[in-house]
Coordinates of C-alpha atoms in Angstrom, one line a residue:
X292 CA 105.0 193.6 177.9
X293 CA 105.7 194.7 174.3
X294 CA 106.0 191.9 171.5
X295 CA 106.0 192.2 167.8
X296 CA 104.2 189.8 166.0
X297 CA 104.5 188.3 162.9
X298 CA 101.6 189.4 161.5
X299 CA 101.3 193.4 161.2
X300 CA 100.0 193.2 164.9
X301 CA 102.2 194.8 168.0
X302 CA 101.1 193.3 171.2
X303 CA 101.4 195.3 174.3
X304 CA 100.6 196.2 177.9
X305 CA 97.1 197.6 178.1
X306 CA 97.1 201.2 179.3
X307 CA 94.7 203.9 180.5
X308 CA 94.5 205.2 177.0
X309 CA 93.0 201.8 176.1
X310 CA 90.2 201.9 178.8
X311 CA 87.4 203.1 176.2
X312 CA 87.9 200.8 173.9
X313 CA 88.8 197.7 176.3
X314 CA 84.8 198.3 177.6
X315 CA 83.6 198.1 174.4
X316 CA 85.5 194.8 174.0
X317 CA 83.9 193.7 177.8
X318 CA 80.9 194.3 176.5
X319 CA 80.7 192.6 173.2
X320 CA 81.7 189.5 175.6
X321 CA 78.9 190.4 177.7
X322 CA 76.4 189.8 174.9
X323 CA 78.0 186.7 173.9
X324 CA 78.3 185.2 177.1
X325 CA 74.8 186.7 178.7
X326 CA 72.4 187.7 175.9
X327 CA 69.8 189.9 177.3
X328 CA 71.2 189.8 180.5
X329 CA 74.3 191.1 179.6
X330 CA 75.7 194.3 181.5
X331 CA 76.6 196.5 178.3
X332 CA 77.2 199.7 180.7
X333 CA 80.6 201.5 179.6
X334 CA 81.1 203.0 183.0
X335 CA 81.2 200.0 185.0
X336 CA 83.4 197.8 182.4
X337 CA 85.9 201.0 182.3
X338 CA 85.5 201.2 186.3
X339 CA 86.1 197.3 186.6
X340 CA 89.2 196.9 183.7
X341 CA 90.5 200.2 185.6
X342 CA 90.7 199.0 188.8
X343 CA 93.0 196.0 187.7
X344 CA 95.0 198.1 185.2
X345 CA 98.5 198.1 186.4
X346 CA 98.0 195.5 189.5
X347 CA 100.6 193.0 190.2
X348 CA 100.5 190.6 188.4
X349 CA 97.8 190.8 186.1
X350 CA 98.0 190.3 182.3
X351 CA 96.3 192.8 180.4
X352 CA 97.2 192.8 176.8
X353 CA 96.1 194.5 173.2
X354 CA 97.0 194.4 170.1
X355 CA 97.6 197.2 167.4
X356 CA 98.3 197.5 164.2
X357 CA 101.7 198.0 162.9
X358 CA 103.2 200.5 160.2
X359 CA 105.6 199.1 158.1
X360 CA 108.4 200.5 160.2
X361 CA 106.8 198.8 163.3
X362 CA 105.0 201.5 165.0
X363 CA 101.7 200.9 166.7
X364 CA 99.8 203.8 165.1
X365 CA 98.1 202.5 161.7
X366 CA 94.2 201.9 162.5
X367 CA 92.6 198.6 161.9
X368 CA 91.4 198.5 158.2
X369 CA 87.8 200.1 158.0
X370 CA 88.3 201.4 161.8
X371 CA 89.3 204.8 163.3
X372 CA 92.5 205.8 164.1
X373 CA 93.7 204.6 167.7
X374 CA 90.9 201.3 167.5
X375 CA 92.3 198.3 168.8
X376 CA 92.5 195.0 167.2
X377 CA 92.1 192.9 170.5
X378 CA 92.4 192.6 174.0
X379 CA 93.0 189.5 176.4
X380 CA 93.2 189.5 180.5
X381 CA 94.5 186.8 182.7
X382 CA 94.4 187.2 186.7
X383 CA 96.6 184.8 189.0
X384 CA 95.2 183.0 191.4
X385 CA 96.2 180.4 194.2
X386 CA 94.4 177.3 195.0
X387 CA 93.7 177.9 198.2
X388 CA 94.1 173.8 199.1
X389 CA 97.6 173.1 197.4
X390 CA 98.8 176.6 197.3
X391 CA 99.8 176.3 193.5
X392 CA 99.7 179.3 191.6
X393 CA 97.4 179.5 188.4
X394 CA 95.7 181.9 186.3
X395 CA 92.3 182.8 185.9
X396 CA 91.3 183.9 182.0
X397 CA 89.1 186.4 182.1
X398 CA 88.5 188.1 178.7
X399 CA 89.9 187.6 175.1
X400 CA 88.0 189.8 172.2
X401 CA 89.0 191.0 169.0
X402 CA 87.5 193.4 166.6
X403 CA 85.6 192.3 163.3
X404 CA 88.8 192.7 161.1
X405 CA 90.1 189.9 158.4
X406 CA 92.6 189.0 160.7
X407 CA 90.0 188.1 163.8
X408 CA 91.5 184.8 164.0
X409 CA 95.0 185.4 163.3
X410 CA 94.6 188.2 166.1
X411 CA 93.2 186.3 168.8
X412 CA 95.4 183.6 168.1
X413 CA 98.4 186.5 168.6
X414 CA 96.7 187.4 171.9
X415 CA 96.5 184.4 173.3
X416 CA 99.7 183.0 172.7
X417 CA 101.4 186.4 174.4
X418 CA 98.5 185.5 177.4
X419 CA 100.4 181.9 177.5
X420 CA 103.8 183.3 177.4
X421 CA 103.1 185.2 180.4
X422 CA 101.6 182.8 182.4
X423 CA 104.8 180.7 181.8
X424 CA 106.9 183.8 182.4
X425 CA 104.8 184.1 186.1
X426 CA 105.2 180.3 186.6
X427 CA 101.9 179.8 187.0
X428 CA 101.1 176.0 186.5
X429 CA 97.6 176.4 184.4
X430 CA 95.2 178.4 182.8
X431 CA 91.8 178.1 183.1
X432 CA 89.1 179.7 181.6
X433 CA 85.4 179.5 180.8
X434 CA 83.6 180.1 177.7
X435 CA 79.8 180.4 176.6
X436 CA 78.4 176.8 175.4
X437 CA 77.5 179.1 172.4
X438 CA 80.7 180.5 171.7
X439 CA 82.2 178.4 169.2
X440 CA 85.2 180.7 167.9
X441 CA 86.3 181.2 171.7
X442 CA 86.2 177.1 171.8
X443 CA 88.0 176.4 168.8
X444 CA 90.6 179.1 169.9
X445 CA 90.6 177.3 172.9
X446 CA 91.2 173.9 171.4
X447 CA 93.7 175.2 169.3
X448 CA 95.9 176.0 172.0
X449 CA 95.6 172.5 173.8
X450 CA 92.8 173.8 176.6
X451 CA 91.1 170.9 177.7
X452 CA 87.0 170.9 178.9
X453 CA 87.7 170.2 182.7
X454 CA 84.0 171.4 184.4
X455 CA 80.7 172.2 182.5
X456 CA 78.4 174.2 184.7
X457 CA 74.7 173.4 183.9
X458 CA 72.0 176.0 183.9
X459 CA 68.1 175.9 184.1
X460 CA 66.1 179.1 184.2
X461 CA 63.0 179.1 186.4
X462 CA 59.9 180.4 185.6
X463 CA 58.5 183.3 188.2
X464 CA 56.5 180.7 191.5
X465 CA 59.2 177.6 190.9
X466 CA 59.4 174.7 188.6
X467 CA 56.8 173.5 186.4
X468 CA 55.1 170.3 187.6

C-alpha cells in the first residue's frame, strides 16, 4: 500500500529496509507500555516485525517524508537520512465463536518530530482504510492506562473503551495481610 498524504508524509508498505528502524519504534512502545520491564532488545523486535513482514494479510505501514516532487527520500527535520516518521501494524483475526473477521492493532509510533500528531493521525487513518479494504468488521486495540497521546489518538478516531484489564503486582511470598 502506497498513499500520499496531505501533509509532506508518504505512507507506505513497511519493507525489510525498514526493520531497524521499525525495532526502535517497538521498543519505544515497550517502555511506554512496560516501564522497567520492557524488552528493549533490537534483535528480538527485528526477529518478531520480520517474521510478519510480508504475511497475508497483515498491515504494516510507515511513513516518510516527502520532497516537494513527492518522493519519499527527504529525512525527518533534525533526523538522519532514511529515519522514519512512524510506523503502525494491524493483524486480522477471527473470532473464533462467530467467525467474523477483525483486526488486532498491534503497534502505532511515531518519531519526536513537529508533526507527531499530524503523523500518527496519517497512520492511523491508512491502518483504518485497510481494515475496511480487508472487510474486517472492527479494530481493536489496547493501550497503556498511562498513555494518553495513544488514547486521545484513539478517541479521535471514534475507538470506544470496551475491556480494562486490571493489574496488581505482588510482592515476593504473596499478598500483604
Amino acid at each position: 500500500m502506497t498513499a500520499p498524504s496531505p501533509a509532506g508524509y508518504l505512507i507506505r508498505g513497511a519493507a525489510g529496509g525498514d526493520l531497524d528502524a521499525i525495532a526502535e519504534f517497538e521498543i519505544e512502545i515497550a517502555r511506554v507500555s512496560f516501564s522497567d520491564e520492557a524488552i528493549v532488545d533490537p534483535a528480538l523486535h527485528r526477529r518478531r516485525v520480520s517474521g510478519a513482514l510480508g504475511k497475508p494479510g497483515e498491515i504494516m505501514l510507515v511513513a516518510v517524508a516527502r520532497t516537494a516532487a513527492g518522493e519519499a527520500t527527504e529525512p525527518v527535520a533534525g533526523a538522519a537520512p532514511g529515519t522514519l516518521a512512524g510506523w503502525a501494524w494491524m493483524s486480522p483475526r477471527t473470532n473464533s465463536l462467530t467467525g467474523a473477521r477483525y483486526g488486532n492493532f498491534r503497534s502505532l509510533a511515531v518519531a519526536d518530530i513537529p508533526d507527531r500528531s499530524r503523523v500518527g493521525e496519517l497512520l492511523l487513518a491508512a491502518v483504518l482504510q485497510a481494515a475496511a479494504d480487508a472487510d474486517l468488521s472492527q479494530l481493536t486495540g489496547k493501550v497503556h492506562a498511562g498513555n494518553l497521546g495513544m488514547r486521545a489518538l484513539y478517541r479521535k478516531f471514534d475507538f470506544q473503551a470496551a475491556h480494562i484489564t486490571m493489574e496488581r503486582r505482588l510482592p515476593p511470598g504473596g499478598p500483604a495481610s
